[in-house]
Amino acid sequence: MIIGRRLFALVRFPLLAVGLLVLALFPAVAKADNPIIQTIYTADPAPLVVNGRVYLYTGHDEDGSTFFTMREWRVWSSADMVNWTDDGSPLNLASFAWADANAWAGHVVARNGQFYWYVPVRQRSTGAMAIGVAVSSSPTGPFRDALGRPLVANGEIDPAVFIDDNGQAYLYWGNPNLWFVRLNPDMISFSGGPTQIPLTTAGFGTRTGDPNRPTLYEEGPWVYKRNGLYYLVFAARCCSEFIAYSTAPGPTGPWTFRGTIMPTQGSSFTNHPGVIDFNGGSYFFYHNGALPGGGGFTRSVAVERFTYNANGTFPTINMTTAGPPQVGTLNPYVRQEAETIAWASGVETERSSEGGMNVGWIENGDWIKVKGAAFGAGAASFTARVASATSGGRIEVRLDNVNGPLVGTCAVPGTGGWQTWTTVSCSVNRPTGTHDLYLRFAGGTGFLLNVNWWQFSGVA
């Protein structure tokens, strides 16, 4: 079914590059909130907090991959840790003229009003892996190659950047080794040469059965500072990997191994950590193979909320399908992008002619869940920006469950094109209080309609 939709895309959008189309389809159980993205396979999470919002940078595993087939990076964002907006793909392999494959695990850092995205790619000239850097003035891009060449190139992968309190920035990367350089203030050059961090068993634990890899360190370093202590979280001992960590009194060590954070779990043989604090909570990002068709080459990003132990150590964090609690509520009385989703079934996203992304590829019975919509004293009407190249369909507005109370139905007409937009409105049965909102789509056979945004109006 996914392949059928991919082929149909060439007819439906002949002028759009296939790389702009997000073409995966996953049925889902309504209660789950992990993995947090269901419209495509995602991997290698790199979260960043900017102005009260979490921006999540990921890789994109192509449908049906039997290797790490990845051609672009993606951005998602959330203000409440449960409803995630698809901000599209502002960076891909074509952004680097000197690269030809392997859009693998990257990391974004903010400095001086700019955003720097460090990514590993395969060099066209040598076939070896290298680290490039792209830059943008916005966390959602577009990003451009900052150098026109690699920043560092020693065949190893998985960059991560940490900026210390004194302003010194460090780039870490490596598999099978672990390296760092001291970045200059411009964030696209460095002082001195790459330095290899000694992988001692005291620093990174003991691996048995592999004389070439005596420690547990494998890949995916994530470095940060908390309460004066430096943390290095990493993917440990392939395969299957788990997540472990070490701490140090300084950004370059000496490191002391502290143990396991997330044991080997899930159906992906790799894992990749990302750790942030946001609105008073601590969050641990990772990936697994939990979606239908998922596995080691078709992964999905998930997140858990956790609390550090009193002495600053990590608790054991297990993968869940529930995910973290919502931070606050969602305001349904302001324009909400249709691609802001807590969970979805059947739908996909694509680049919109009106800017940003829209939800499309909608068939009868597909639905979107938005968590924790605060209706307050009550809503009177529902408005949506829609398009349809067929005869359209209906948007059923339901509460708390995909088959929950029906509070309104909006008819969507044919508009003459999938990107020919119009606005429709309908009355709703005055929902009050806070509810999970379900937009369930109904109609005939085939593709029905696209949705760009929606908004409720309150009772006068």
Coordinates of C-alpha atoms in Angstrom, one line a residue:
M1 CA 0.0 0.0 0.0
I2 CA 2.9 2.4 0.7
I3 CA 4.5 1.6 -2.6
G4 CA 1.2 2.2 -4.3
R5 CA 1.0 5.6 -2.8
R6 CA 4.5 6.4 -3.7
L7 CA 3.9 5.6 -7.4
F8 CA 0.6 7.6 -7.3
A9 CA 2.6 10.6 -6.1
L10 CA 4.3 10.9 -9.4
V11 CA 0.9 11.4 -11.0
R12 CA -0.6 13.6 -8.4
F13 CA 2.4 15.9 -8.0
P14 CA 4.5 15.6 -11.2
L15 CA 6.3 18.9 -10.5
L16 CA 7.3 18.1 -6.9
A17 CA 10.4 16.1 -6.1
V18 CA 9.6 12.8 -4.6
G19 CA 12.0 13.7 -1.8
L20 CA 9.4 16.3 -0.6
L21 CA 6.7 13.7 -0.2
V22 CA 6.5 12.0 3.2
L23 CA 5.1 8.6 2.2
A24 CA 4.6 6.2 5.0
L25 CA 1.4 4.9 6.4
F26 CA 1.0 3.3 9.9
P27 CA -2.2 2.1 11.5
A28 CA -2.2 2.8 15.2
V29 CA -3.7 2.1 18.6
A30 CA -5.4 5.3 19.9
K31 CA -4.0 5.0 23.4
A32 CA -0.3 5.1 22.4
D33 CA 1.8 8.3 22.2
N34 CA 5.2 6.6 21.5
P35 CA 6.8 6.6 19.0
I36 CA 6.1 10.3 18.7
I37 CA 6.1 10.4 14.8
Q38 CA 4.0 7.9 12.9
T39 CA 3.9 9.4 9.3
I40 CA 7.4 8.3 8.4
Y41 CA 10.3 6.3 10.0
T42 CA 12.6 8.5 12.0
A43 CA 15.9 7.8 13.7
D44 CA 18.8 9.4 15.7
P45 CA 17.0 12.1 17.7
A46 CA 18.7 15.4 18.5
P47 CA 16.4 17.6 20.6
L48 CA 17.1 21.4 21.1
V49 CA 15.1 23.8 23.3
V50 CA 14.6 27.3 21.7
N51 CA 12.3 30.0 23.2
G52 CA 10.0 27.7 25.0
R53 CA 9.7 25.1 22.3
V54 CA 11.5 21.8 21.6
Y55 CA 12.9 21.3 18.2
L56 CA 13.6 17.7 17.3
Y57 CA 16.1 16.9 14.5
T58 CA 16.0 13.4 13.1
G59 CA 17.2 11.2 10.3
H60 CA 14.7 9.6 7.9
D61 CA 14.8 5.9 7.3
E62 CA 13.3 5.2 3.8
D63 CA 10.4 2.8 3.6
G64 CA 11.4 -0.8 3.2
S65 CA 15.1 -0.1 3.9
T66 CA 17.4 -3.1 4.3
F67 CA 20.4 -0.9 5.2
F68 CA 20.7 2.6 6.6
T69 CA 19.2 4.2 3.5
M70 CA 18.8 7.8 4.5
R71 CA 18.7 10.8 2.1
E72 CA 17.4 13.7 4.2
W73 CA 17.1 15.1 7.7
R74 CA 13.8 16.2 9.3
V75 CA 12.6 18.7 11.9
W76 CA 9.7 18.4 14.3
S77 CA 8.7 20.8 17.1
S78 CA 6.5 20.8 20.2
A79 CA 5.4 23.2 23.0
D80 CA 3.9 20.4 25.1
M81 CA 6.0 17.2 24.4
V82 CA 3.0 15.3 23.0
N83 CA 1.7 17.2 20.0
W84 CA 4.5 17.4 17.4
T85 CA 4.4 19.7 14.4
D86 CA 6.1 18.4 11.2
D87 CA 8.4 21.2 10.1
G88 CA 9.5 19.4 7.0
S89 CA 13.0 18.7 5.6
P90 CA 15.2 21.7 5.5
L91 CA 18.4 19.7 4.8
N92 CA 19.2 16.8 2.6
L93 CA 22.1 15.2 0.7
A94 CA 21.8 17.6 -2.2
S95 CA 22.6 20.4 0.2
F96 CA 26.2 19.2 0.2
A97 CA 27.6 19.1 -3.3
W98 CA 30.6 17.0 -2.1
A99 CA 28.4 14.3 -0.6
D100 CA 26.5 11.5 -2.2
A101 CA 25.0 9.2 0.5
N102 CA 24.3 8.4 4.1
A103 CA 22.4 11.3 5.7
W104 CA 23.0 9.8 9.1
A105 CA 22.8 11.0 12.8
G106 CA 23.3 14.7 13.2
H107 CA 23.1 17.4 15.9
V108 CA 22.0 21.0 16.0
V109 CA 23.3 23.7 18.3
A110 CA 22.3 27.4 18.6
R111 CA 24.8 30.2 18.9
N112 CA 24.8 34.0 18.1
G113 CA 21.4 33.8 16.5
Q114 CA 22.4 31.1 14.1
F115 CA 21.7 27.4 14.1
Y116 CA 24.4 24.9 13.1
W117 CA 23.6 21.4 12.0
Y118 CA 26.5 18.9 12.1
V119 CA 25.9 15.8 10.0
P120 CA 27.9 12.8 8.8
V121 CA 27.7 12.0 5.1
R122 CA 29.7 10.0 2.6
Q123 CA 32.2 12.0 0.5
R124 CA 31.6 11.8 -3.2
S125 CA 35.3 11.9 -4.0
T126 CA 36.6 9.2 -1.6
G127 CA 33.7 7.2 -0.5
A128 CA 34.7 7.8 3.2
M129 CA 32.5 9.3 5.9
A130 CA 33.0 12.9 7.0
I131 CA 31.3 15.5 9.1
G132 CA 29.8 18.5 7.4
V133 CA 28.1 21.6 8.9
A134 CA 25.1 23.5 7.7
V135 CA 23.8 26.9 9.0
S136 CA 20.5 28.7 9.2
S137 CA 19.0 31.7 10.9
S138 CA 16.0 29.7 11.9
P139 CA 15.7 26.4 13.8
T140 CA 13.4 25.1 11.0
G141 CA 15.7 26.2 8.2
P142 CA 16.3 26.2 5.3
F143 CA 19.9 25.2 6.1
R144 CA 22.9 25.7 3.7
D145 CA 26.3 24.1 3.6
A146 CA 28.5 26.5 5.6
L147 CA 31.9 25.4 4.2
G148 CA 31.5 23.6 0.8
R149 CA 33.7 20.8 2.2
P150 CA 33.9 18.6 5.3
L151 CA 34.6 20.2 8.7
V152 CA 36.4 17.0 9.8
A153 CA 37.1 13.9 7.8
N154 CA 38.6 10.8 9.4
G155 CA 36.0 8.2 8.3
E156 CA 34.0 8.3 11.6
I157 CA 30.4 9.4 12.3
D158 CA 27.9 10.7 14.8
P159 CA 28.8 14.4 15.6
A160 CA 27.6 16.1 18.8
V161 CA 28.3 19.6 20.0
F162 CA 28.5 21.0 23.5
I163 CA 29.1 24.7 24.4
D164 CA 30.6 25.1 27.9
D165 CA 29.7 27.9 30.3
N166 CA 32.9 29.8 29.3
G167 CA 31.8 29.8 25.7
Q168 CA 34.2 27.2 24.5
A169 CA 32.5 24.8 22.0
Y170 CA 33.5 21.2 21.5
L171 CA 32.6 18.8 18.6
Y172 CA 32.6 15.1 19.6
W173 CA 32.1 12.2 17.2
G174 CA 33.2 8.7 16.5
N175 CA 32.6 5.0 15.8
P176 CA 34.7 3.0 16.6
N177 CA 36.8 5.6 18.3
L178 CA 35.8 8.8 20.2
W179 CA 37.2 12.2 19.1
F180 CA 36.8 15.9 19.9
V181 CA 38.0 19.2 18.6
R182 CA 37.7 22.7 20.1
L183 CA 35.5 24.7 17.8
N184 CA 36.2 28.4 17.2
P185 CA 33.5 31.0 18.0
D186 CA 32.4 30.9 14.3
M187 CA 31.4 27.2 14.9
I188 CA 32.6 26.2 11.5
S189 CA 36.3 26.0 12.2
F190 CA 38.5 24.6 15.0
S191 CA 41.7 25.2 16.8
G192 CA 44.3 22.4 17.0
G193 CA 43.8 19.0 15.5
P194 CA 41.3 16.2 16.4
T195 CA 42.1 14.6 19.8
Q196 CA 41.3 11.0 20.5
I197 CA 39.6 10.4 23.9
P198 CA 41.2 7.3 25.5
L199 CA 38.6 4.5 25.6
T200 CA 39.5 2.9 28.9
T201 CA 37.4 0.4 30.8
A202 CA 37.4 2.7 33.8
G203 CA 35.9 5.4 31.6
F204 CA 33.6 3.5 29.4
G205 CA 32.9 0.0 30.9
T206 CA 34.1 -3.4 29.9
R207 CA 33.0 -5.3 26.8
T208 CA 33.6 -9.0 26.7
G209 CA 34.1 -11.2 23.6
D210 CA 35.6 -8.6 21.3
P211 CA 39.4 -8.0 21.7
N212 CA 39.2 -5.1 19.2
R213 CA 36.6 -3.2 21.2
P214 CA 37.5 -3.6 24.9
T215 CA 35.1 -1.0 26.2
L216 CA 31.3 -0.6 25.8
Y217 CA 31.5 2.7 23.8
E218 CA 30.0 2.1 20.4
E219 CA 28.7 5.4 18.9
G220 CA 26.3 8.3 19.2
P221 CA 27.9 10.5 21.9
W222 CA 25.7 13.1 23.6
V223 CA 27.6 15.5 25.9
Y224 CA 26.1 18.1 28.3
K225 CA 26.7 19.7 31.7
R226 CA 24.5 19.5 34.8
N227 CA 25.2 20.9 38.2
G228 CA 28.9 21.2 37.4
L229 CA 29.2 17.6 36.2
Y230 CA 29.8 16.7 32.6
Y231 CA 27.8 13.8 31.1
L232 CA 28.7 11.7 28.1
V233 CA 25.7 9.5 27.1
F234 CA 26.4 7.0 24.3
A235 CA 25.1 3.9 22.5
A236 CA 26.9 0.9 23.9
R237 CA 28.0 -2.5 22.7
C238 CA 26.6 -3.4 19.3
C239 CA 24.6 -5.4 18.7
S240 CA 21.9 -5.0 20.0
E241 CA 22.9 -1.7 21.5
F242 CA 21.8 -0.3 24.9
I243 CA 22.4 3.3 26.2
A244 CA 25.0 3.9 28.9
Y245 CA 26.8 6.9 30.3
S246 CA 30.0 8.3 31.8
T247 CA 30.7 11.5 33.8
A248 CA 33.8 13.7 34.2
P249 CA 34.9 16.9 36.0
G250 CA 35.7 18.5 32.7
P251 CA 34.5 18.4 29.0
T252 CA 37.4 16.3 27.9
G253 CA 37.6 13.9 30.9
P254 CA 38.9 12.0 32.6
W255 CA 35.7 10.0 32.2
T256 CA 34.2 7.5 34.7
F257 CA 31.8 4.9 33.6
R258 CA 28.5 5.1 35.5
G259 CA 26.3 2.3 34.0
T260 CA 23.3 1.7 31.9
I261 CA 20.5 4.1 31.3
M262 CA 18.3 2.2 28.9
P263 CA 18.8 -1.6 28.6
T264 CA 18.6 -3.4 25.3
Q265 CA 15.0 -3.2 24.3
G266 CA 12.7 -2.9 21.3
S267 CA 13.1 -4.3 17.8
S268 CA 16.0 -2.0 16.5
F269 CA 19.5 -3.3 17.0
T270 CA 20.8 0.3 17.3
N271 CA 19.8 3.1 19.6
H272 CA 20.7 6.8 19.9
P273 CA 20.3 9.1 22.9
G274 CA 19.3 12.7 23.3
V275 CA 18.8 14.4 26.7
I276 CA 17.2 17.8 27.5
D277 CA 15.5 19.7 30.3
F278 CA 12.3 21.5 29.3
N279 CA 9.7 23.3 31.4
G280 CA 10.9 21.8 34.7
G281 CA 11.2 18.2 33.4
S282 CA 14.0 16.0 32.1
Y283 CA 13.5 14.1 28.9
F284 CA 15.3 11.1 27.3
F285 CA 14.9 10.6 23.5
Y286 CA 15.8 7.4 21.8
H287 CA 14.7 5.3 18.8
N288 CA 13.2 1.8 18.4
G289 CA 11.5 -0.2 15.7
A290 CA 8.0 -0.1 17.2
L291 CA 5.9 1.0 14.3
P292 CA 4.4 -1.6 11.8
G293 CA 7.2 -2.6 9.4
G294 CA 9.8 -1.3 11.9
G295 CA 13.1 -2.8 12.7
G296 CA 16.8 -2.0 12.6
F297 CA 16.7 -0.1 9.4
T298 CA 13.1 1.3 9.8
R299 CA 13.3 3.0 13.1
S300 CA 11.1 5.5 15.1
V301 CA 11.9 8.2 17.6
A302 CA 10.3 8.0 21.1
V303 CA 10.7 10.0 24.3
E304 CA 10.4 9.4 28.1
R305 CA 10.2 11.9 31.0
F306 CA 12.5 11.0 33.9
T307 CA 13.9 12.3 37.2
Y308 CA 17.6 12.2 38.1
N309 CA 18.5 10.5 41.3
A310 CA 19.4 12.7 44.2
N311 CA 23.1 12.2 43.5
G312 CA 22.9 13.2 39.9
T313 CA 22.9 9.6 38.5
F314 CA 20.4 8.4 35.9
P315 CA 17.6 6.0 36.8
T316 CA 16.9 3.1 34.6
I317 CA 14.7 4.3 31.8
N318 CA 12.6 1.7 29.9
M319 CA 10.8 2.1 26.6
T320 CA 7.1 2.7 26.8
T321 CA 4.2 3.2 24.5
A322 CA 2.6 5.8 26.7
G323 CA 5.4 8.5 26.4
P324 CA 5.6 11.6 28.7
P325 CA 2.7 13.5 30.2
Q326 CA 1.6 16.6 28.4
V327 CA 3.1 19.9 29.4
G328 CA 0.1 22.3 29.7
T329 CA -2.7 22.1 27.1
L330 CA -3.3 23.0 23.5
N331 CA -5.2 26.1 22.6
P332 CA -7.8 25.1 19.9
Y333 CA -8.9 28.8 19.5
V334 CA -5.7 29.8 17.6
R335 CA -4.7 28.4 14.2
Q336 CA -3.2 25.0 14.5
E337 CA -1.3 23.3 11.7
A338 CA -3.0 20.1 10.6
E339 CA 0.5 18.4 10.8
T340 CA 0.5 19.1 14.6
I341 CA -0.2 15.5 15.7
A342 CA -0.1 13.4 18.8
W343 CA -1.0 10.2 17.0
A344 CA -2.2 9.5 13.5
S345 CA -3.6 6.7 11.4
G346 CA -3.4 6.5 7.7
V347 CA -2.4 10.1 6.9
E348 CA 0.8 11.4 5.5
T349 CA 2.3 14.9 5.1
E350 CA 3.8 16.8 2.2
R351 CA 5.0 20.3 1.3
S352 CA 2.1 22.8 1.0
S353 CA 1.8 25.4 -1.7
E354 CA 0.8 27.8 1.0
G355 CA 4.0 27.3 2.9
G356 CA 5.0 24.7 5.5
M357 CA 3.4 21.3 5.4
N358 CA -0.1 19.9 5.0
V359 CA -1.8 16.6 5.8
G360 CA -2.8 14.6 2.8
W361 CA -3.2 11.1 1.3
I362 CA -6.4 10.9 3.4
E363 CA -8.8 8.0 2.9
N364 CA -12.1 7.0 4.5
G365 CA -11.5 6.1 8.2
D366 CA -8.1 7.8 8.6
W367 CA -7.7 10.1 11.6
I368 CA -5.6 12.5 13.5
K369 CA -5.4 12.8 17.3
V370 CA -4.5 16.1 19.0
K371 CA -3.9 15.7 22.7
G372 CA -5.3 17.9 25.5
A373 CA -7.3 20.6 23.6
A374 CA -8.6 23.1 26.2
F375 CA -12.1 24.2 25.1
G376 CA -12.8 26.1 28.3
A377 CA -16.4 27.5 28.3
G378 CA -17.2 25.9 25.0
A379 CA -16.6 26.0 21.2
A380 CA -19.2 27.1 18.7
S381 CA -17.6 26.3 15.4
F382 CA -14.8 24.6 13.6
T383 CA -12.9 25.9 10.6
A384 CA -10.4 24.2 8.4
R385 CA -8.3 25.0 5.3
V386 CA -8.8 22.2 2.9
A387 CA -8.3 21.1 -0.7
S388 CA -9.5 18.2 -2.9
A389 CA -8.9 17.1 -6.5
T390 CA -11.7 14.6 -6.2
S391 CA -15.3 15.1 -4.8
G392 CA -14.0 15.8 -1.3
G393 CA -15.3 14.2 1.9
R394 CA -16.1 15.0 5.5
I395 CA -14.2 15.9 8.7
E396 CA -15.8 14.4 11.7
V397 CA -14.9 16.3 14.9
R398 CA -14.8 13.8 17.8
L399 CA -13.7 13.9 21.4
D400 CA -11.6 11.5 23.5
N401 CA -11.6 8.6 21.1
V402 CA -11.7 8.0 17.4
N403 CA -15.2 6.7 17.9
G404 CA -16.0 9.1 20.7
P405 CA -18.8 11.7 20.8
L406 CA -19.4 13.4 17.5
V407 CA -19.6 17.1 18.1
G408 CA -19.6 18.4 14.5
T409 CA -19.1 17.4 10.9
C410 CA -17.6 19.6 8.2
A411 CA -18.3 18.9 4.6
V412 CA -15.3 19.4 2.2
P413 CA -16.1 20.0 -1.5
G414 CA -13.9 19.3 -4.4
T415 CA -11.7 22.3 -5.1
G416 CA -10.2 21.3 -8.4
G417 CA -6.7 20.4 -7.1
W418 CA -4.8 18.9 -4.2
Q419 CA -3.2 22.3 -3.6
T420 CA -6.2 24.5 -4.5
W421 CA -7.2 25.7 -1.1
T422 CA -10.5 26.8 0.4
T423 CA -11.8 27.4 3.9
V424 CA -14.8 25.5 5.3
S425 CA -16.6 25.9 8.6
C426 CA -19.3 24.0 10.5
S427 CA -21.0 24.4 13.9
V428 CA -20.0 22.1 16.8
N429 CA -21.9 21.0 19.8
R430 CA -20.2 23.3 22.3
P431 CA -17.5 21.0 23.7
T432 CA -16.2 22.3 27.0
G433 CA -13.3 21.5 29.3
T434 CA -10.1 19.7 28.1
H435 CA -10.3 16.7 25.7
D436 CA -8.2 14.8 23.3
L437 CA -9.5 15.9 19.8
Y438 CA -9.9 13.5 17.0
L439 CA -10.4 14.6 13.4
R440 CA -11.8 11.5 11.6
F441 CA -12.1 11.6 7.8
A442 CA -15.0 10.0 6.0
G443 CA -16.2 9.8 2.4
G444 CA -16.0 7.6 -0.6
T445 CA -13.2 5.5 -2.0
G446 CA -9.7 6.7 -2.9
F447 CA -8.0 9.9 -1.7
L448 CA -10.5 12.4 -0.3
L449 CA -8.9 15.7 0.8
N450 CA -6.0 17.6 2.2
V451 CA -5.9 19.7 5.4
N452 CA -3.5 22.6 5.9
W453 CA -4.8 24.0 9.3
W454 CA -7.8 24.2 11.6
Q455 CA -9.2 26.4 14.3
F456 CA -12.2 26.6 16.6
S457 CA -14.2 29.7 17.6
G458 CA -15.6 30.1 21.0
V459 CA -19.2 30.7 22.2
A460 CA -20.0 34.3 22.0

